[in-house]
Amino acid sequence: MADSRAINYKLKSSQLNAAKPRDKPYLLLDGGGLYVEVLATGSKIWRYIYSFEGRRPKWTIGPYPEIGIAEARDAHALLRAKLAKGIDPVEERKRSEQTDADAKRRSVTFADFAQVWVRETLFYRSAAYRTQVVRFLDSYINPGIGQKALHQVKAGDVLAIMEKLLHVPVTADRCRVIVQQVYNFAIRKLIVESNPALAVRGAVAVPPAKHHVHLREPELVRFWGELDKQSGTSALTVYAARLLAYTMVRKSELIKAKWPEVDWKKGVWTVPAERMKMRREHRVYLSRQAVALLRDLHRMTGHGEYLFPMRFLGGKGRPMSDATLNHMIGRLDFGVPEFAPHGLRSTAATILKEHRVVQQDVIELLLSHEEKKEVVAAYTRAELADDRRRALQWYADHIDALTAAARSPAAPADPARPAA
């Protein structure tokens, strides 16, 4: 507790002004625990040290001469008065700062915190994925709860967002998942204690996921034949479609490919981690057919950065549009109208599996899938390069063999595709 007796203060302004810095800080005592600390830099700081419940806390009042002698002694008197009432000024300040910090954290809006969540947790995802998440936030979620403080959002608010999207149930549930992920992060940050999105899980029935259609071998032959018929402005897109089949990569990984990524000597195309879904570098062991196609393509676009540059006015220096392949394949008439570029991956994987060309783990590596078992993922780093090269070469040769057989007059008829 503070001593109620008057303090005989000692310091004068002349002493303080004359005090020079030394190699180490030193103290100029004023009285009653009040002193000025002269730092090695020349700064002079008013401080107060006192006893409280067996401890010796220290309070910094402020710099001299900004805070003069009289002002420092007034502050000293107020602090002593608190101690006389059994209040520790340092602990009181900590509690006040914590209360202010808690209030500030609790007042943060959903929209502002969602930006923090995107920045701090989605940095490793692809730019396309982050763009889609931000679009969902801006278009569907923030108009409903964006301006509410995090702790004010209730399950009913999340349900209201979902009910406006009943006509697109997948989008409705995707919005709920995003809100849930934002709140999971807020809980880890100790800002809130509950997640309003959990209570409405399953409130909107989501239809089963529809897998990408893959082509049976006769359909693949017809698809390949339709590509042969394309000409003129579709030439680059045809090359992209064929390479997509030969390499088993994702469309986004292919259309943004750059010429320096291709090692002609080794016959390897290395897709950098930042363009991969799993954010891990991926090597494609090119078949002879793929290399020949790339050499033809290099004569067309090798003077630039991208394998597949955008060709229309204003597109210089940018890769082919994400929709270009979809539009061209959508125009092809080969009997599978619902087919999309991504289906070329499952087509190759299915044919490799049906013919037992390689084991499933090799197919997973060709598809650059993430290992689902964490322990296995942590210890399995095998490239299986020879197996992967063999598989891609077999597949390219198989396409050649299938198309050659189809041109034969004795080629069997293709049975109709079963109804979906």
GROMACS .gro file of C-alpha atoms in nm:
model
  420
    1MET     CA    1   0.000   0.000   0.000
    2ALA     CA    2   0.115   0.358  -0.061
    3ASP     CA    3   0.258   0.564   0.219
    4SER     CA    4   0.026   0.858   0.293
    5ARG     CA    5   0.309   1.074   0.424
    6ALA     CA    6   0.420   1.376   0.216
    7ILE     CA    7   0.711   1.312  -0.015
    8ASN     CA    8   1.021   1.529   0.001
    9TYR     CA    9   1.097   1.544  -0.369
   10LYS     CA   10   1.461   1.614  -0.453
   11LEU     CA   11   1.509   1.670  -0.825
   12LYS     CA   12   1.538   2.012  -0.986
   13SER     CA   13   1.514   2.098  -1.352
   14SER     CA   14   1.875   2.209  -1.355
   15GLN     CA   15   1.986   1.861  -1.245
   16LEU     CA   16   1.772   1.692  -1.507
   17ASN     CA   17   1.888   1.922  -1.785
   18ALA     CA   18   2.252   1.874  -1.692
   19ALA     CA   19   2.232   1.492  -1.677
   20LYS     CA   20   2.443   1.337  -1.954
   21PRO     CA   21   2.417   0.984  -2.095
   22ARG     CA   22   2.661   0.716  -1.986
   23ASP     CA   23   2.755   0.376  -2.121
   24LYS     CA   24   2.475   0.221  -1.917
   25PRO     CA   25   2.140   0.364  -1.798
   26TYR     CA   26   2.137   0.522  -1.452
   27LEU     CA   27   1.874   0.665  -1.215
   28LEU     CA   28   1.808   1.011  -1.071
   29LEU     CA   29   1.590   0.957  -0.762
   30ASP     CA   30   1.317   1.209  -0.686
   31GLY     CA   31   1.148   1.045  -0.385
   32GLY     CA   32   0.873   0.799  -0.292
   33GLY     CA   33   0.974   0.558  -0.568
   34LEU     CA   34   0.959   0.828  -0.838
   35TYR     CA   35   1.276   0.866  -1.047
   36VAL     CA   36   1.414   0.957  -1.386
   37GLU     CA   37   1.604   0.693  -1.581
   38VAL     CA   38   1.873   0.836  -1.808
   39LEU     CA   39   1.926   0.600  -2.099
   40ALA     CA   40   2.248   0.547  -2.293
   41THR     CA   41   2.078   0.720  -2.588
   42GLY     CA   42   2.033   1.039  -2.384
   43SER     CA   43   1.656   0.995  -2.335
   44LYS     CA   44   1.521   1.065  -1.986
   45ILE     CA   45   1.214   0.870  -1.868
   46TRP     CA   46   0.998   0.926  -1.559
   47ARG     CA   47   0.921   0.598  -1.383
   48TYR     CA   48   0.762   0.488  -1.060
   49ILE     CA   49   0.855   0.168  -0.874
   50TYR     CA   50   0.645   0.051  -0.582
   51SER     CA   51   0.575  -0.245  -0.359
   52PHE     CA   52   0.251  -0.441  -0.389
   53GLU     CA   53   0.180  -0.780  -0.234
   54GLY     CA   54   0.543  -0.878  -0.228
   55ARG     CA   55   0.614  -0.765  -0.584
   56ARG     CA   56   0.800  -0.460  -0.718
   57PRO     CA   57   0.600  -0.344  -1.026
   58LYS     CA   58   0.729  -0.057  -1.237
   59TRP     CA   59   0.514   0.211  -1.403
   60THR     CA   60   0.639   0.433  -1.684
   61ILE     CA   61   0.497   0.785  -1.665
   62GLY     CA   62   0.667   0.930  -1.972
   63PRO     CA   63   0.964   1.121  -2.113
   64TYR     CA   64   1.127   1.432  -1.972
   65PRO     CA   65   1.105   1.723  -2.063
   66GLU     CA   66   0.777   1.647  -2.244
   67ILE     CA   67   0.643   1.562  -1.900
   68GLY     CA   68   0.775   1.821  -1.658
   69ILE     CA   69   0.858   1.782  -1.290
   70ALA     CA   70   0.522   1.906  -1.158
   71GLU     CA   71   0.322   1.689  -1.403
   72ALA     CA   72   0.525   1.380  -1.314
   73ARG     CA   73   0.469   1.438  -0.943
   74ASP     CA   74   0.094   1.481  -0.998
   75ALA     CA   75   0.086   1.148  -1.182
   76HIS     CA   76   0.290   0.999  -0.896
   77ALA     CA   77   0.032   1.121  -0.645
   78LEU     CA   78  -0.256   0.965  -0.840
   79LEU     CA   79  -0.077   0.633  -0.859
   80ARG     CA   80  -0.005   0.642  -0.484
   81ALA     CA   81  -0.373   0.716  -0.421
   82LYS     CA   82  -0.471   0.401  -0.614
   83LEU     CA   83  -0.226   0.198  -0.409
   84ALA     CA   84  -0.376   0.341  -0.090
   85LYS     CA   85  -0.709   0.189  -0.203
   86GLY     CA   86  -0.551  -0.150  -0.266
   87ILE     CA   87  -0.541  -0.109  -0.645
   88ASP     CA   88  -0.232  -0.215  -0.837
   89PRO     CA   89  -0.200   0.037  -1.125
   90VAL     CA   90  -0.008  -0.205  -1.350
   91GLU     CA   91  -0.266  -0.483  -1.311
   92GLU     CA   92  -0.549  -0.234  -1.355
   93ARG     CA   93  -0.397  -0.116  -1.682
   94LYS     CA   94  -0.353  -0.474  -1.805
   95ARG     CA   95  -0.719  -0.550  -1.731
   96SER     CA   96  -0.828  -0.232  -1.907
   97GLU     CA   97  -0.615  -0.307  -2.214
   98GLN     CA   98  -0.748  -0.662  -2.226
   99THR     CA   99  -1.106  -0.536  -2.202
  100ASP     CA  100  -1.044  -0.287  -2.483
  101ALA     CA  101  -0.877  -0.556  -2.695
  102ASP     CA  102  -1.164  -0.798  -2.634
  103ALA     CA  103  -1.418  -0.532  -2.726
  104LYS     CA  104  -1.227  -0.445  -3.043
  105ARG     CA  105  -1.197  -0.810  -3.144
  106ARG     CA  106  -1.564  -0.874  -3.077
  107SER     CA  107  -1.667  -0.570  -3.281
  108VAL     CA  108  -1.489  -0.685  -3.599
  109THR     CA  109  -1.739  -0.743  -3.878
  110PHE     CA  110  -1.782  -1.070  -4.062
  111ALA     CA  111  -1.674  -0.910  -4.392
  112ASP     CA  112  -1.353  -0.768  -4.244
  113PHE     CA  113  -1.263  -1.092  -4.070
  114ALA     CA  114  -1.340  -1.295  -4.382
  115GLN     CA  115  -1.072  -1.092  -4.560
  116VAL     CA  116  -0.825  -1.191  -4.287
  117TRP     CA  117  -0.932  -1.555  -4.325
  118VAL     CA  118  -0.874  -1.547  -4.701
  119ARG     CA  119  -0.535  -1.382  -4.660
  120GLU     CA  120  -0.405  -1.602  -4.378
  121THR     CA  121  -0.550  -1.943  -4.464
  122LEU     CA  122  -0.601  -1.957  -4.842
  123PHE     CA  123  -0.260  -1.826  -4.952
  124TYR     CA  124  -0.155  -2.176  -5.059
  125ARG     CA  125  -0.461  -2.233  -5.279
  126SER     CA  126  -0.472  -2.141  -5.646
  127ALA     CA  127  -0.563  -1.788  -5.757
  128ALA     CA  128  -0.872  -1.929  -5.928
  129TYR     CA  129  -0.989  -2.093  -5.603
  130ARG     CA  130  -0.937  -1.775  -5.400
  131THR     CA  131  -1.118  -1.571  -5.664
  132GLN     CA  132  -1.415  -1.805  -5.646
  133VAL     CA  133  -1.429  -1.787  -5.265
  134VAL     CA  134  -1.415  -1.406  -5.272
  135ARG     CA  135  -1.691  -1.402  -5.534
  136PHE     CA  136  -1.913  -1.616  -5.309
  137LEU     CA  137  -1.841  -1.383  -5.017
  138ASP     CA  138  -1.912  -1.066  -5.213
  139SER     CA  139  -2.213  -1.193  -5.406
  140TYR     CA  140  -2.402  -1.407  -5.157
  141ILE     CA  141  -2.265  -1.397  -4.801
  142ASN     CA  142  -2.159  -1.041  -4.721
  143PRO     CA  143  -2.487  -0.881  -4.839
  144GLY     CA  144  -2.656  -1.079  -4.562
  145ILE     CA  145  -2.408  -1.080  -4.271
  146GLY     CA  146  -2.104  -0.884  -4.384
  147GLN     CA  147  -2.171  -0.578  -4.166
  148LYS     CA  148  -2.265  -0.774  -3.856
  149ALA     CA  149  -2.008  -0.822  -3.581
  150LEU     CA  150  -1.888  -1.181  -3.570
  151HIS     CA  151  -2.057  -1.256  -3.238
  152GLN     CA  152  -2.389  -1.116  -3.365
  153VAL     CA  153  -2.431  -1.363  -3.652
  154LYS     CA  154  -2.682  -1.635  -3.565
  155ALA     CA  155  -2.773  -1.964  -3.729
  156GLY     CA  156  -3.089  -1.801  -3.866
  157ASP     CA  157  -2.880  -1.545  -4.053
  158VAL     CA  158  -2.682  -1.822  -4.224
  159LEU     CA  159  -3.004  -2.009  -4.304
  160ALA     CA  160  -3.149  -1.693  -4.462
  161ILE     CA  161  -2.853  -1.678  -4.700
  162MET     CA  162  -2.903  -2.043  -4.793
  163GLU     CA  163  -3.278  -2.009  -4.848
  164LYS     CA  164  -3.223  -1.733  -5.104
  165LEU     CA  165  -3.019  -1.986  -5.303
  166LEU     CA  166  -3.257  -2.283  -5.292
  167HIS     CA  167  -3.267  -2.279  -5.673
  168VAL     CA  168  -2.892  -2.354  -5.673
  169PRO     CA  169  -2.851  -2.591  -5.375
  170VAL     CA  170  -2.482  -2.660  -5.437
  171THR     CA  171  -2.410  -2.286  -5.417
  172ALA     CA  172  -2.627  -2.257  -5.105
  173ASP     CA  173  -2.433  -2.525  -4.921
  174ARG     CA  174  -2.100  -2.392  -5.048
  175CYS     CA  175  -2.187  -2.058  -4.885
  176ARG     CA  176  -2.261  -2.237  -4.557
  177VAL     CA  177  -1.926  -2.417  -4.577
  178ILE     CA  178  -1.740  -2.089  -4.630
  179VAL     CA  179  -1.914  -1.930  -4.329
  180GLN     CA  180  -1.830  -2.238  -4.124
  181GLN     CA  181  -1.463  -2.217  -4.225
  182VAL     CA  182  -1.448  -1.847  -4.137
  183TYR     CA  183  -1.592  -1.917  -3.791
  184ASN     CA  184  -1.362  -2.214  -3.733
  185PHE     CA  185  -1.074  -1.971  -3.788
  186ALA     CA  186  -1.233  -1.711  -3.557
  187ILE     CA  187  -1.266  -1.976  -3.285
  188ARG     CA  188  -0.898  -2.061  -3.320
  189LYS     CA  189  -0.823  -1.689  -3.286
  190LEU     CA  190  -1.030  -1.686  -2.962
  191ILE     CA  191  -1.264  -1.419  -3.103
  192VAL     CA  192  -1.584  -1.624  -3.078
  193GLU     CA  193  -1.675  -1.947  -2.903
  194SER     CA  194  -1.938  -2.098  -3.133
  195ASN     CA  195  -2.002  -2.154  -3.503
  196PRO     CA  196  -2.348  -2.050  -3.632
  197ALA     CA  197  -2.305  -2.245  -3.958
  198LEU     CA  198  -2.291  -2.583  -3.784
  199ALA     CA  199  -2.655  -2.572  -3.673
  200VAL     CA  200  -2.783  -2.542  -4.033
  201ARG     CA  201  -2.567  -2.814  -4.181
  202GLY     CA  202  -2.795  -3.022  -4.403
  203ALA     CA  203  -3.069  -2.758  -4.410
  204VAL     CA  204  -3.052  -2.758  -4.790
  205ALA     CA  205  -3.052  -3.091  -4.970
  206VAL     CA  206  -2.758  -3.108  -5.209
  207PRO     CA  207  -2.783  -3.346  -5.507
  208PRO     CA  208  -2.507  -3.609  -5.537
  209ALA     CA  209  -2.191  -3.485  -5.707
  210LYS     CA  210  -2.191  -3.555  -6.079
  211HIS     CA  211  -1.856  -3.690  -6.191
  212HIS     CA  212  -1.698  -3.577  -6.513
  213VAL     CA  213  -1.802  -3.799  -6.802
  214HIS     CA  214  -1.518  -4.005  -6.944
  215LEU     CA  215  -1.501  -4.141  -7.297
  216ARG     CA  216  -1.514  -4.506  -7.389
  217GLU     CA  217  -1.255  -4.609  -7.645
  218PRO     CA  218  -1.488  -4.579  -7.952
  219GLU     CA  219  -1.595  -4.234  -7.831
  220LEU     CA  220  -1.232  -4.133  -7.783
  221VAL     CA  221  -1.169  -4.234  -8.145
  222ARG     CA  222  -1.460  -4.020  -8.267
  223PHE     CA  223  -1.342  -3.731  -8.047
  224TRP     CA  224  -0.993  -3.759  -8.200
  225GLY     CA  225  -1.144  -3.765  -8.548
  226GLU     CA  226  -1.348  -3.452  -8.480
  227LEU     CA  227  -1.026  -3.275  -8.374
  228ASP     CA  228  -0.878  -3.368  -8.713
  229LYS     CA  229  -1.161  -3.177  -8.881
  230GLN     CA  230  -1.090  -2.849  -8.700
  231SER     CA  231  -0.886  -2.586  -8.880
  232GLY     CA  232  -0.807  -2.214  -8.898
  233THR     CA  233  -0.858  -2.027  -8.573
  234SER     CA  234  -0.914  -2.354  -8.383
  235ALA     CA  235  -0.561  -2.488  -8.450
  236LEU     CA  236  -0.414  -2.384  -8.115
  237THR     CA  237  -0.717  -2.517  -7.931
  238VAL     CA  238  -0.684  -2.853  -8.108
  239TYR     CA  239  -0.321  -2.874  -7.997
  240ALA     CA  240  -0.433  -2.794  -7.641
  241ALA     CA  241  -0.699  -3.069  -7.649
  242ARG     CA  242  -0.451  -3.328  -7.774
  243LEU     CA  243  -0.188  -3.229  -7.517
  244LEU     CA  244  -0.450  -3.243  -7.245
  245ALA     CA  245  -0.512  -3.606  -7.342
  246TYR     CA  246  -0.143  -3.693  -7.377
  247THR     CA  247  -0.039  -3.541  -7.043
  248MET     CA  248  -0.338  -3.604  -6.811
  249VAL     CA  249  -0.293  -3.261  -6.651
  250ARG     CA  250  -0.570  -3.024  -6.551
  251LYS     CA  251  -0.686  -2.764  -6.803
  252SER     CA  252  -0.565  -2.470  -6.592
  253GLU     CA  253  -0.220  -2.629  -6.564
  254LEU     CA  254  -0.196  -2.667  -6.942
  255ILE     CA  255  -0.327  -2.339  -7.081
  256LYS     CA  256  -0.091  -2.135  -6.862
  257ALA     CA  257   0.213  -2.346  -6.954
  258LYS     CA  258   0.529  -2.154  -7.048
  259TRP     CA  259   0.802  -2.264  -7.286
  260PRO     CA  260   1.087  -2.254  -7.029
  261GLU     CA  261   0.903  -2.528  -6.836
  262VAL     CA  262   0.972  -2.779  -7.116
  263ASP     CA  263   1.301  -2.970  -7.099
  264TRP     CA  264   1.345  -3.088  -7.458
  265LYS     CA  265   1.654  -3.296  -7.385
  266LYS     CA  266   1.492  -3.499  -7.106
  267GLY     CA  267   1.145  -3.499  -7.255
  268VAL     CA  268   0.995  -3.361  -6.934
  269TRP     CA  269   0.752  -3.077  -6.875
  270THR     CA  270   0.764  -2.945  -6.518
  271VAL     CA  271   0.454  -2.766  -6.395
  272PRO     CA  272   0.552  -2.524  -6.113
  273ALA     CA  273   0.392  -2.564  -5.771
  274GLU     CA  274   0.204  -2.235  -5.785
  275ARG     CA  275  -0.003  -2.360  -6.077
  276MET     CA  276  -0.081  -2.700  -5.928
  277LYS     CA  277  -0.395  -2.768  -5.728
  278MET     CA  278  -0.193  -2.937  -5.453
  279ARG     CA  279   0.076  -2.665  -5.464
  280ARG     CA  280   0.344  -2.922  -5.538
  281GLU     CA  281   0.568  -2.928  -5.847
  282HIS     CA  282   0.452  -3.185  -6.101
  283ARG     CA  283   0.657  -3.351  -6.376
  284VAL     CA  284   0.502  -3.481  -6.696
  285TYR     CA  285   0.713  -3.745  -6.872
  286LEU     CA  286   0.627  -3.667  -7.230
  287SER     CA  287   0.544  -3.933  -7.488
  288ARG     CA  288   0.701  -3.917  -7.835
  289GLN     CA  289   0.367  -3.797  -7.970
  290ALA     CA  290   0.352  -3.517  -7.714
  291VAL     CA  291   0.708  -3.406  -7.794
  292ALA     CA  292   0.631  -3.402  -8.168
  293LEU     CA  293   0.318  -3.199  -8.105
  294LEU     CA  294   0.512  -2.955  -7.887
  295ARG     CA  295   0.775  -2.909  -8.158
  296ASP     CA  296   0.503  -2.822  -8.409
  297LEU     CA  297   0.346  -2.588  -8.159
  298HIS     CA  298   0.683  -2.425  -8.087
  299ARG     CA  299   0.703  -2.316  -8.451
  300MET     CA  300   0.374  -2.134  -8.400
  301THR     CA  301   0.412  -1.980  -8.053
  302GLY     CA  302   0.773  -2.041  -7.947
  303HIS     CA  303   0.860  -1.674  -7.997
  304GLY     CA  304   0.643  -1.586  -7.697
  305GLU     CA  305   0.614  -1.684  -7.331
  306TYR     CA  306   0.309  -1.911  -7.336
  307LEU     CA  307   0.250  -2.233  -7.527
  308PHE     CA  308  -0.109  -2.121  -7.581
  309PRO     CA  309  -0.121  -1.741  -7.600
  310MET     CA  310  -0.444  -1.548  -7.631
  311ARG     CA  311  -0.484  -1.451  -7.994
  312PHE     CA  312  -0.751  -1.181  -8.010
  313LEU     CA  313  -0.676  -0.807  -7.999
  314GLY     CA  314  -0.575  -0.696  -7.649
  315GLY     CA  315  -0.476  -1.047  -7.539
  316LYS     CA  316  -0.105  -1.007  -7.603
  317GLY     CA  317   0.108  -1.140  -7.320
  318ARG     CA  318  -0.175  -1.346  -7.173
  319PRO     CA  319  -0.255  -1.719  -7.194
  320MET     CA  320  -0.554  -1.874  -7.368
  321SER     CA  321  -0.888  -1.807  -7.202
  322ASP     CA  322  -1.010  -2.069  -6.957
  323ALA     CA  323  -1.332  -2.113  -7.158
  324THR     CA  324  -1.174  -2.160  -7.503
  325LEU     CA  325  -1.131  -2.538  -7.475
  326ASN     CA  326  -1.479  -2.580  -7.331
  327HIS     CA  327  -1.635  -2.390  -7.621
  328MET     CA  328  -1.451  -2.585  -7.888
  329ILE     CA  329  -1.520  -2.926  -7.734
  330GLY     CA  330  -1.882  -2.825  -7.685
  331ARG     CA  331  -1.911  -2.770  -8.062
  332LEU     CA  332  -1.772  -3.112  -8.155
  333ASP     CA  333  -2.022  -3.372  -8.270
  334PHE     CA  334  -1.894  -3.710  -8.148
  335GLY     CA  335  -2.195  -3.839  -7.957
  336VAL     CA  336  -2.120  -3.724  -7.600
  337PRO     CA  337  -2.270  -3.375  -7.572
  338GLU     CA  338  -2.209  -3.344  -7.196
  339PHE     CA  339  -1.835  -3.405  -7.228
  340ALA     CA  340  -1.593  -3.143  -7.088
  341PRO     CA  341  -1.212  -3.107  -7.108
  342HIS     CA  342  -1.163  -3.237  -6.754
  343GLY     CA  343  -1.309  -3.569  -6.869
  344LEU     CA  344  -0.990  -3.638  -7.067
  345ARG     CA  345  -0.815  -3.705  -6.736
  346SER     CA  346  -1.066  -3.965  -6.624
  347THR     CA  347  -1.070  -4.111  -6.977
  348ALA     CA  348  -0.695  -4.176  -6.965
  349ALA     CA  349  -0.708  -4.302  -6.607
  350THR     CA  350  -0.993  -4.542  -6.687
  351ILE     CA  351  -0.825  -4.685  -6.997
  352LEU     CA  352  -0.491  -4.730  -6.817
  353LYS     CA  353  -0.671  -4.909  -6.535
  354GLU     CA  354  -0.885  -5.127  -6.764
  355HIS     CA  355  -0.579  -5.244  -6.957
  356ARG     CA  356  -0.377  -5.288  -6.636
  357VAL     CA  357  -0.090  -5.087  -6.780
  358VAL     CA  358   0.035  -4.965  -6.441
  359GLN     CA  359  -0.066  -4.984  -6.075
  360GLN     CA  360  -0.319  -4.742  -5.927
  361ASP     CA  361  -0.052  -4.548  -5.736
  362VAL     CA  362   0.114  -4.462  -6.069
  363ILE     CA  363  -0.218  -4.342  -6.209
  364GLU     CA  364  -0.265  -4.125  -5.900
  365LEU     CA  365   0.077  -3.970  -5.959
  366LEU     CA  366  -0.008  -3.909  -6.326
  367LEU     CA  367  -0.321  -3.727  -6.211
  368SER     CA  368  -0.120  -3.537  -5.944
  369HIS     CA  369  -0.368  -3.640  -5.678
  370GLU     CA  370  -0.295  -3.579  -5.311
  371GLU     CA  371  -0.233  -3.890  -5.102
  372LYS     CA  372  -0.540  -3.918  -4.877
  373LYS     CA  373  -0.363  -4.091  -4.591
  374GLU     CA  374  -0.149  -3.832  -4.412
  375VAL     CA  375   0.107  -4.083  -4.284
  376VAL     CA  376   0.155  -4.227  -4.631
  377ALA     CA  377   0.177  -3.877  -4.778
  378ALA     CA  378   0.444  -3.783  -4.526
  379TYR     CA  379   0.671  -4.073  -4.615
  380THR     CA  380   0.593  -4.144  -4.981
  381ARG     CA  381   0.784  -3.917  -5.216
  382ALA     CA  382   0.853  -4.167  -5.497
  383GLU     CA  383   0.840  -4.020  -5.846
  384LEU     CA  384   0.802  -4.357  -6.022
  385ALA     CA  385   0.929  -4.173  -6.329
  386ASP     CA  386   0.989  -4.483  -6.544
  387ASP     CA  387   0.639  -4.616  -6.478
  388ARG     CA  388   0.481  -4.280  -6.549
  389ARG     CA  389   0.674  -4.235  -6.874
  390ARG     CA  390   0.580  -4.588  -6.979
  391ALA     CA  391   0.212  -4.526  -6.902
  392LEU     CA  392   0.192  -4.201  -7.099
  393GLN     CA  393   0.377  -4.354  -7.392
  394TRP     CA  394   0.148  -4.657  -7.391
  395TYR     CA  395  -0.159  -4.432  -7.383
  396ALA     CA  396  -0.039  -4.219  -7.677
  397ASP     CA  397   0.042  -4.534  -7.875
  398HIS     CA  398  -0.297  -4.677  -7.783
  399ILE     CA  399  -0.477  -4.370  -7.917
  400ASP     CA  400  -0.280  -4.408  -8.241
  401ALA     CA  401  -0.371  -4.777  -8.261
  402LEU     CA  402  -0.739  -4.711  -8.191
  403THR     CA  403  -0.766  -4.437  -8.453
  404ALA     CA  404  -0.578  -4.646  -8.711
  405ALA     CA  405  -0.811  -4.941  -8.649
  406ALA     CA  406  -1.115  -4.718  -8.681
  407ARG     CA  407  -1.007  -4.619  -9.032
  408SER     CA  408  -1.003  -4.983  -9.134
  409PRO     CA  409  -1.303  -5.092  -9.344
  410ALA     CA  410  -1.353  -5.387  -9.108
  411ALA     CA  411  -1.386  -5.167  -8.798
  412PRO     CA  412  -1.674  -5.289  -8.573
  413ALA     CA  413  -1.975  -5.069  -8.500
  414ASP     CA  414  -1.978  -4.870  -8.178
  415PRO     CA  415  -2.259  -4.969  -7.941
  416ALA     CA  416  -2.472  -4.680  -7.819
  417ARG     CA  417  -2.376  -4.510  -7.494
  418PRO     CA  418  -2.611  -4.620  -7.213
  419ALA     CA  419  -2.856  -4.358  -7.088
  420ALA     CA  420  -2.734  -4.157  -6.791
   0.00000   0.00000   0.00000
